[in-house]
Amino acid sequence: MTLSRSSVQSAALSAVSYYSSNTADSFLPADGASENSSMISSCQAPATCGELMQGAIDEADFLVNCPIALYARATVFSADNDGLTVRDAEQYSKVADAIALLEVYEQNRPGSEVKSHCENRRGSELVVTSNIPRGKGMASSSADLAAALSAACKYQGLSISPVELSRLIAIIEPSDSVHLPGIAHVNQLNGAVHACLPAPHDMSVIVVDCGGEIYTLEFDRDRAHGVYRTMRNKMVATLALMTNSLRLGDAEGIALAATLSARISQEILPKAPFEELLESCVSEGALGVNCAHSGTVLGVLHRTSDGIGATLMQSIRRRFGSDVSIIGDHRIVAGGCHAQ
């Protein structure tokens, strides 16, 4: 989705009409330029292996994300131009939309001191780099947007809370909220934040791609809601298990809830290897399987300290051959945008 300039401005004025210069949960304050004179600011945001859980209860959508140690990075460099531009804007059209939205947001907040700062700002260019696979359900766009907006805010001297950033990103597209700390329980459609839960300390996930590409905006949400309505009680119980297990650091409970959610997803967007992958990997010590509810990947959840990642990957390759591809074995990490 590429937004027109007028629609960006309208969305910004109606949905991002808040600003807090000194909120307790603000992040990424400006701290000056890098020692490298050409690099002004840089931030990174993590990918996900799908979600630990996704669904809807009483028509209210939600997800519990699964950030992993694989990152998109956005860097602002000095440049001979006016304002802040995005390199490869056609390829990163959502990032360009977000930067335009941020510009409108900045221009319409109070504060003559900030406006003076804006007027004197030197030319600059924002560059996004990422190895996150696209169209797989790994939050590639969310990571791009979070990293880019965070780097731009750092450069522009804006202090924006994670909740504000969630709403800003949600104007562009549904978001996995990878910029939030810990494991985020959010409404991905409107950016509402329900909770930021502790990330497990000893869990990794083998990302298994079942093939093809599915983009977030192409997801059949009406079909999904029909399934979620019929499974409301199971959805409520599974969400309670997930949130309680995350608070307790209970890896087995987290994996069980993730597996239950992935099994519900099989009714909406089935992945052929799911049952066989679950059975074979659990028999070799894995804890369970999660999925990208609107993507193509499955995740084999295991304790990092068990040291079985390499064995599990060998077993998957042996059993499934070319029917799947392994993107990697990544630690599950706390979300958040981090300055570089």
CSV table of C-alpha atoms in Angstrom, one decimal:
chain,number,residue,atom,x,y,z
A,1,MET,CA,0.0,0.0,0.0
A,2,THR,CA,1.5,3.3,-1.1
A,3,LEU,CA,-0.2,6.4,0.5
A,4,SER,CA,-0.8,9.7,-1.3
A,5,ARG,CA,0.6,12.8,0.3
A,6,SER,CA,-2.9,14.0,1.2
A,7,SER,CA,-3.9,10.7,2.8
A,8,VAL,CA,-0.6,10.6,4.8
A,9,GLN,CA,-1.4,14.1,6.2
A,10,SER,CA,-5.0,13.2,7.0
A,11,ALA,CA,-4.0,10.0,8.7
A,12,ALA,CA,-1.3,11.8,10.7
A,13,LEU,CA,-3.5,14.6,11.9
A,14,SER,CA,-6.4,12.3,12.9
A,15,ALA,CA,-4.5,9.3,14.4
A,16,VAL,CA,-1.2,10.8,15.6
A,17,SER,CA,-2.4,14.0,17.3
A,18,TYR,CA,-0.4,13.3,20.4
A,19,TYR,CA,3.1,14.1,21.5
A,20,SER,CA,4.9,13.7,24.7
A,21,SER,CA,8.4,15.2,25.0
A,22,ASN,CA,9.1,13.8,28.4
A,23,THR,CA,7.1,10.6,28.9
A,24,ALA,CA,8.4,7.9,31.2
A,25,ASP,CA,8.4,5.3,28.4
A,26,SER,CA,10.0,7.4,25.7
A,27,PHE,CA,13.0,6.0,24.0
A,28,LEU,CA,15.8,6.8,21.5
A,29,PRO,CA,16.4,10.4,22.5
A,30,ALA,CA,18.8,12.3,20.3
A,31,ASP,CA,22.3,12.1,21.5
A,32,GLY,CA,24.3,13.8,18.8
A,33,ALA,CA,26.0,12.6,15.6
A,34,SER,CA,28.1,9.5,15.4
A,35,GLU,CA,31.9,9.7,15.5
A,36,ASN,CA,31.7,8.8,11.8
A,37,SER,CA,30.9,12.2,10.4
A,38,SER,CA,28.9,10.8,7.5
A,39,MET,CA,26.7,8.6,9.7
A,40,ILE,CA,24.2,10.6,11.8
A,41,SER,CA,22.1,7.9,13.4
A,42,SER,CA,21.5,4.2,13.1
A,43,CYS,CA,19.0,1.8,14.7
A,44,GLN,CA,18.0,-1.9,14.3
A,45,ALA,CA,14.8,-3.8,15.0
A,46,PRO,CA,14.4,-7.6,15.1
A,47,ALA,CA,12.5,-10.0,12.7
A,48,THR,CA,10.1,-12.6,14.1
A,49,CYS,CA,9.5,-16.2,13.5
A,50,GLY,CA,5.8,-15.7,12.8
A,51,GLU,CA,4.0,-15.3,16.1
A,52,LEU,CA,3.8,-17.3,19.3
A,53,MET,CA,0.1,-16.8,19.1
A,54,GLN,CA,-2.4,-14.9,16.9
A,55,GLY,CA,-6.2,-14.7,16.9
A,56,ALA,CA,-9.3,-12.7,17.7
A,57,ILE,CA,-11.6,-12.8,20.7
A,58,ASP,CA,-15.0,-11.2,20.3
A,59,GLU,CA,-13.8,-9.8,16.9
A,60,ALA,CA,-10.8,-8.0,18.6
A,61,ASP,CA,-7.6,-9.1,16.8
A,62,PHE,CA,-4.4,-9.7,18.7
A,63,LEU,CA,-1.1,-11.4,18.4
A,64,VAL,CA,1.8,-12.3,20.7
A,65,ASN,CA,5.0,-11.8,18.7
A,66,CYS,CA,8.1,-13.9,18.5
A,67,PRO,CA,11.1,-11.6,18.0
A,68,ILE,CA,14.4,-13.4,17.0
A,69,ALA,CA,18.0,-12.4,16.7
A,70,LEU,CA,17.8,-11.4,13.0
A,71,TYR,CA,17.7,-7.7,12.3
A,72,ALA,CA,16.8,-4.9,9.9
A,73,ARG,CA,19.0,-1.8,10.2
A,74,ALA,CA,18.2,1.8,9.2
A,75,THR,CA,21.0,4.4,9.0
A,76,VAL,CA,20.7,8.1,8.4
A,77,PHE,CA,23.7,9.6,6.5
A,78,SER,CA,24.4,13.2,5.7
A,79,ALA,CA,23.6,14.0,2.0
A,80,ASP,CA,23.5,16.9,-0.4
A,81,ASN,CA,19.7,17.2,-0.6
A,82,ASP,CA,16.8,18.9,1.2
A,83,GLY,CA,15.3,17.2,4.2
A,84,LEU,CA,15.3,13.5,4.9
A,85,THR,CA,15.0,11.2,1.8
A,86,VAL,CA,14.8,7.4,1.6
A,87,ARG,CA,17.2,5.6,-0.6
A,88,ASP,CA,15.5,3.1,-2.9
A,89,ALA,CA,12.2,4.6,-2.0
A,90,GLU,CA,10.4,2.4,-4.6
A,91,GLN,CA,11.7,-0.7,-3.0
A,92,TYR,CA,11.0,0.6,0.5
A,93,SER,CA,7.7,2.4,-0.3
A,94,LYS,CA,6.3,1.7,3.2
A,95,VAL,CA,9.3,3.2,4.8
A,96,ALA,CA,8.9,6.3,2.5
A,97,ASP,CA,5.3,6.5,3.6
A,98,ALA,CA,6.2,6.3,7.2
A,99,ILE,CA,8.9,9.0,6.9
A,100,ALA,CA,6.4,11.3,5.2
A,101,LEU,CA,3.9,10.5,8.0
A,102,LEU,CA,6.6,11.3,10.6
A,103,GLU,CA,7.3,14.6,8.8
A,104,VAL,CA,3.6,15.7,9.1
A,105,TYR,CA,3.5,14.5,12.7
A,106,GLU,CA,6.6,16.6,13.5
A,107,GLN,CA,5.4,19.7,11.7
A,108,ASN,CA,2.1,19.7,13.5
A,109,ARG,CA,3.2,19.2,17.1
A,110,PRO,CA,3.7,22.3,19.3
A,111,GLY,CA,7.1,23.8,20.1
A,112,SER,CA,8.8,26.7,18.3
A,113,GLU,CA,12.2,25.3,19.4
A,114,VAL,CA,11.6,22.1,17.5
A,115,LYS,CA,10.4,24.0,14.4
A,116,SER,CA,13.6,26.0,14.5
A,117,HIS,CA,15.6,22.8,14.7
A,118,CYS,CA,13.7,21.5,11.7
A,119,GLU,CA,14.5,24.6,9.6
A,120,ASN,CA,18.2,24.3,10.3
A,121,ARG,CA,18.5,20.6,9.6
A,122,ARG,CA,21.0,19.5,7.1
A,123,GLY,CA,20.2,17.2,4.2
A,124,SER,CA,20.2,13.5,4.9
A,125,GLU,CA,19.4,10.1,3.5
A,126,LEU,CA,18.0,7.1,5.2
A,127,VAL,CA,19.3,3.7,4.1
A,128,VAL,CA,17.6,0.4,5.1
A,129,THR,CA,19.5,-2.8,5.0
A,130,SER,CA,18.0,-6.2,5.9
A,131,ASN,CA,18.6,-9.9,5.4
A,132,ILE,CA,15.1,-10.8,6.7
A,133,PRO,CA,13.3,-12.9,4.0
A,134,ARG,CA,10.2,-11.2,2.5
A,135,GLY,CA,6.7,-12.5,2.3
A,136,LYS,CA,7.4,-15.3,4.8
A,137,GLY,CA,5.7,-13.9,7.9
A,138,MET,CA,8.9,-12.8,9.6
A,139,ALA,CA,7.9,-9.2,10.1
A,140,SER,CA,10.3,-7.9,7.5
A,141,SER,CA,8.2,-4.8,6.9
A,142,SER,CA,7.6,-4.2,10.6
A,143,ALA,CA,11.3,-4.4,11.2
A,144,ASP,CA,12.1,-2.0,8.3
A,145,LEU,CA,9.5,0.5,9.6
A,146,ALA,CA,10.5,0.3,13.2
A,147,ALA,CA,14.2,0.7,12.5
A,148,ALA,CA,13.6,3.5,10.0
A,149,LEU,CA,11.3,5.5,12.2
A,150,SER,CA,13.5,5.0,15.2
A,151,ALA,CA,16.6,6.2,13.3
A,152,ALA,CA,14.7,9.1,11.9
A,153,CYS,CA,13.4,10.1,15.4
A,154,LYS,CA,16.9,9.9,16.8
A,155,TYR,CA,18.2,12.1,14.0
A,156,GLN,CA,15.3,14.6,14.3
A,157,GLY,CA,15.5,14.9,18.1
A,158,LEU,CA,12.0,13.4,18.6
A,159,SER,CA,11.2,11.4,21.7
A,160,ILE,CA,8.3,9.1,20.9
A,161,SER,CA,7.0,6.4,23.3
A,162,PRO,CA,6.7,2.8,22.0
A,163,VAL,CA,2.9,3.0,22.2
A,164,GLU,CA,2.9,6.1,20.0
A,165,LEU,CA,5.2,4.4,17.6
A,166,SER,CA,2.9,1.4,17.5
A,167,ARG,CA,0.0,3.6,16.4
A,168,LEU,CA,2.1,5.4,13.8
A,169,ILE,CA,3.2,2.1,12.2
A,170,ALA,CA,-0.3,0.7,12.3
A,171,ILE,CA,-1.4,3.6,10.0
A,172,ILE,CA,0.9,2.1,7.3
A,173,GLU,CA,0.1,-1.6,7.8
A,174,PRO,CA,-0.7,-4.2,10.4
A,175,SER,CA,2.4,-4.6,12.6
A,176,ASP,CA,4.1,-7.3,14.7
A,177,SER,CA,5.2,-4.5,17.0
A,178,VAL,CA,8.8,-5.6,17.0
A,179,HIS,CA,9.8,-2.2,18.4
A,180,LEU,CA,8.2,-3.0,21.7
A,181,PRO,CA,10.3,-4.3,24.6
A,182,GLY,CA,10.0,-8.0,25.5
A,183,ILE,CA,7.3,-10.1,24.0
A,184,ALA,CA,4.5,-7.9,22.7
A,185,HIS,CA,0.8,-8.7,23.1
A,186,VAL,CA,-0.9,-6.2,20.8
A,187,ASN,CA,-3.7,-5.5,18.4
A,188,GLN,CA,-1.8,-5.5,15.2
A,189,LEU,CA,-4.5,-3.7,13.3
A,190,ASN,CA,-4.8,-0.5,15.4
A,191,GLY,CA,-1.5,-0.6,17.3
A,192,ALA,CA,-3.1,-1.0,20.7
A,193,VAL,CA,-0.6,-2.5,23.2
A,194,HIS,CA,-2.1,-4.9,25.7
A,195,ALA,CA,1.1,-6.0,27.4
A,196,CYS,CA,4.9,-6.3,27.1
A,197,LEU,CA,5.8,-9.6,28.6
A,198,PRO,CA,9.2,-11.0,29.6
A,199,ALA,CA,11.1,-12.7,26.8
A,200,PRO,CA,12.1,-16.3,27.6
A,201,HIS,CA,15.8,-16.6,28.5
A,202,ASP,CA,16.5,-20.0,27.1
A,203,MET,CA,14.5,-20.5,23.9
A,204,SER,CA,15.5,-20.7,20.3
A,205,VAL,CA,13.5,-21.4,17.2
A,206,ILE,CA,14.5,-23.2,13.9
A,207,VAL,CA,12.7,-21.2,11.1
A,208,VAL,CA,11.4,-23.6,8.5
A,209,ASP,CA,10.0,-22.2,5.3
A,210,CYS,CA,7.2,-24.2,3.6
A,211,GLY,CA,7.6,-22.3,0.4
A,212,GLY,CA,5.8,-19.5,-1.5
A,213,GLU,CA,5.1,-16.0,-0.4
A,214,ILE,CA,2.2,-14.5,1.5
A,215,TYR,CA,1.9,-10.8,2.3
A,216,THR,CA,0.1,-9.4,5.4
A,217,LEU,CA,-2.4,-7.4,3.4
A,218,GLU,CA,-3.4,-10.5,1.4
A,219,PHE,CA,-4.3,-12.5,4.5
A,220,ASP,CA,-8.0,-13.6,4.4
A,221,ARG,CA,-9.0,-12.0,7.7
A,222,ASP,CA,-12.7,-12.7,7.2
A,223,ARG,CA,-12.1,-16.5,7.0
A,224,ALA,CA,-9.8,-16.3,10.0
A,225,HIS,CA,-12.5,-14.5,12.1
A,226,GLY,CA,-15.0,-17.2,11.2
A,227,VAL,CA,-12.6,-19.9,12.6
A,228,TYR,CA,-11.7,-17.8,15.7
A,229,ARG,CA,-15.4,-17.4,16.5
A,230,THR,CA,-16.0,-21.1,16.5
A,231,MET,CA,-12.9,-21.6,18.7
A,232,ARG,CA,-13.5,-18.7,21.1
A,233,ASN,CA,-13.2,-20.7,24.3
A,234,LYS,CA,-10.0,-22.4,23.2
A,235,MET,CA,-8.6,-19.1,22.1
A,236,VAL,CA,-9.3,-17.5,25.5
A,237,ALA,CA,-7.7,-20.5,27.3
A,238,THR,CA,-4.7,-20.6,25.0
A,239,LEU,CA,-4.0,-16.8,25.4
A,240,ALA,CA,-4.2,-17.2,29.2
A,241,LEU,CA,-1.7,-20.1,29.1
A,242,MET,CA,0.6,-18.1,26.8
A,243,THR,CA,0.6,-14.9,28.9
A,244,ASN,CA,1.0,-16.7,32.2
A,245,SER,CA,3.8,-18.9,30.9
A,246,LEU,CA,5.7,-15.9,29.6
A,247,ARG,CA,5.4,-14.2,32.9
A,248,LEU,CA,6.6,-17.3,34.7
A,249,GLY,CA,9.4,-18.1,32.1
A,250,ASP,CA,7.8,-21.5,31.6
A,251,ALA,CA,9.3,-22.7,28.3
A,252,GLU,CA,7.1,-25.8,28.1
A,253,GLY,CA,3.9,-23.7,28.7
A,254,ILE,CA,5.0,-21.2,26.0
A,255,ALA,CA,5.6,-23.9,23.5
A,256,LEU,CA,2.3,-25.7,24.3
A,257,ALA,CA,0.3,-22.5,23.8
A,258,ALA,CA,2.2,-21.7,20.6
A,259,THR,CA,1.5,-25.2,19.3
A,260,LEU,CA,-2.2,-24.9,20.1
A,261,SER,CA,-2.3,-21.6,18.3
A,262,ALA,CA,-0.5,-23.0,15.3
A,263,ARG,CA,-2.9,-25.9,15.1
A,264,ILE,CA,-5.8,-23.4,15.0
A,265,SER,CA,-4.0,-21.6,12.2
A,266,GLN,CA,-4.0,-24.9,10.2
A,267,GLU,CA,-7.8,-24.4,9.8
A,268,ILE,CA,-7.1,-21.0,8.1
A,269,LEU,CA,-3.7,-21.2,6.3
A,270,PRO,CA,-2.6,-24.8,6.4
A,271,LYS,CA,1.1,-25.8,6.1
A,272,ALA,CA,1.5,-29.3,4.9
A,273,PRO,CA,4.5,-30.3,7.0
A,274,PHE,CA,3.0,-29.1,10.3
A,275,GLU,CA,1.9,-32.4,11.9
A,276,GLU,CA,4.9,-34.5,10.7
A,277,LEU,CA,7.3,-31.7,11.7
A,278,LEU,CA,5.7,-31.4,15.2
A,279,GLU,CA,5.8,-35.2,15.8
A,280,SER,CA,9.3,-35.8,14.6
A,281,CYS,CA,10.9,-32.8,16.3
A,282,VAL,CA,9.2,-33.3,19.7
A,283,SER,CA,10.4,-36.9,19.6
A,284,GLU,CA,13.9,-35.6,19.4
A,285,GLY,CA,13.6,-33.1,22.2
A,286,ALA,CA,11.9,-30.0,20.8
A,287,LEU,CA,9.2,-28.3,22.9
A,288,GLY,CA,6.7,-27.6,20.1
A,289,VAL,CA,6.0,-25.7,16.9
A,290,ASN,CA,4.8,-22.2,16.2
A,291,CYS,CA,3.9,-20.6,12.9
A,292,ALA,CA,3.5,-17.4,10.9
A,293,HIS,CA,-0.3,-17.1,11.0
A,294,SER,CA,-0.3,-15.0,7.8
A,295,GLY,CA,3.0,-16.3,6.3
A,296,THR,CA,4.8,-19.4,5.1
A,297,VAL,CA,7.1,-20.4,8.0
A,298,LEU,CA,6.9,-22.8,10.9
A,299,GLY,CA,9.2,-22.6,13.9
A,300,VAL,CA,10.6,-25.5,15.9
A,301,LEU,CA,10.9,-24.3,19.5
A,302,HIS,CA,13.6,-25.7,21.6
A,303,ARG,CA,15.7,-24.9,24.7
A,304,THR,CA,18.9,-23.2,23.6
A,305,SER,CA,20.8,-24.8,26.5
A,306,ASP,CA,19.8,-28.3,25.3
A,307,GLY,CA,22.2,-27.9,22.4
A,308,ILE,CA,20.0,-29.8,20.0
A,309,GLY,CA,19.6,-27.2,17.3
A,310,ALA,CA,22.0,-28.7,14.8
A,311,THR,CA,20.6,-32.2,15.4
A,312,LEU,CA,17.1,-31.0,14.8
A,313,MET,CA,18.1,-29.2,11.6
A,314,GLN,CA,19.8,-32.3,10.3
A,315,SER,CA,16.7,-34.4,11.1
A,316,ILE,CA,14.4,-31.9,9.3
A,317,ARG,CA,16.6,-31.9,6.2
A,318,ARG,CA,16.8,-35.7,6.2
A,319,ARG,CA,13.0,-36.1,6.6
A,320,PHE,CA,11.7,-33.3,4.3
A,321,GLY,CA,14.4,-32.8,1.8
A,322,SER,CA,13.6,-30.1,-0.7
A,323,ASP,CA,10.0,-29.8,0.4
A,324,VAL,CA,11.1,-27.2,3.0
A,325,SER,CA,14.1,-24.9,3.5
A,326,ILE,CA,15.6,-23.9,6.8
A,327,ILE,CA,16.2,-20.2,7.2
A,328,GLY,CA,18.1,-20.6,10.4
A,329,ASP,CA,18.2,-21.4,14.1
A,330,HIS,CA,17.8,-18.1,16.0
A,331,ARG,CA,17.5,-17.2,19.7
A,332,ILE,CA,14.1,-15.7,20.8
A,333,VAL,CA,15.0,-12.3,22.0
A,334,ALA,CA,13.3,-9.3,23.6
A,335,GLY,CA,11.9,-6.9,21.1
A,336,GLY,CA,12.8,-3.2,20.8
A,337,CYS,CA,14.7,-0.8,18.6
A,338,HIS,CA,18.3,-0.3,19.5
A,339,ALA,CA,20.7,2.4,18.5
A,340,GLN,CA,23.8,1.3,16.7
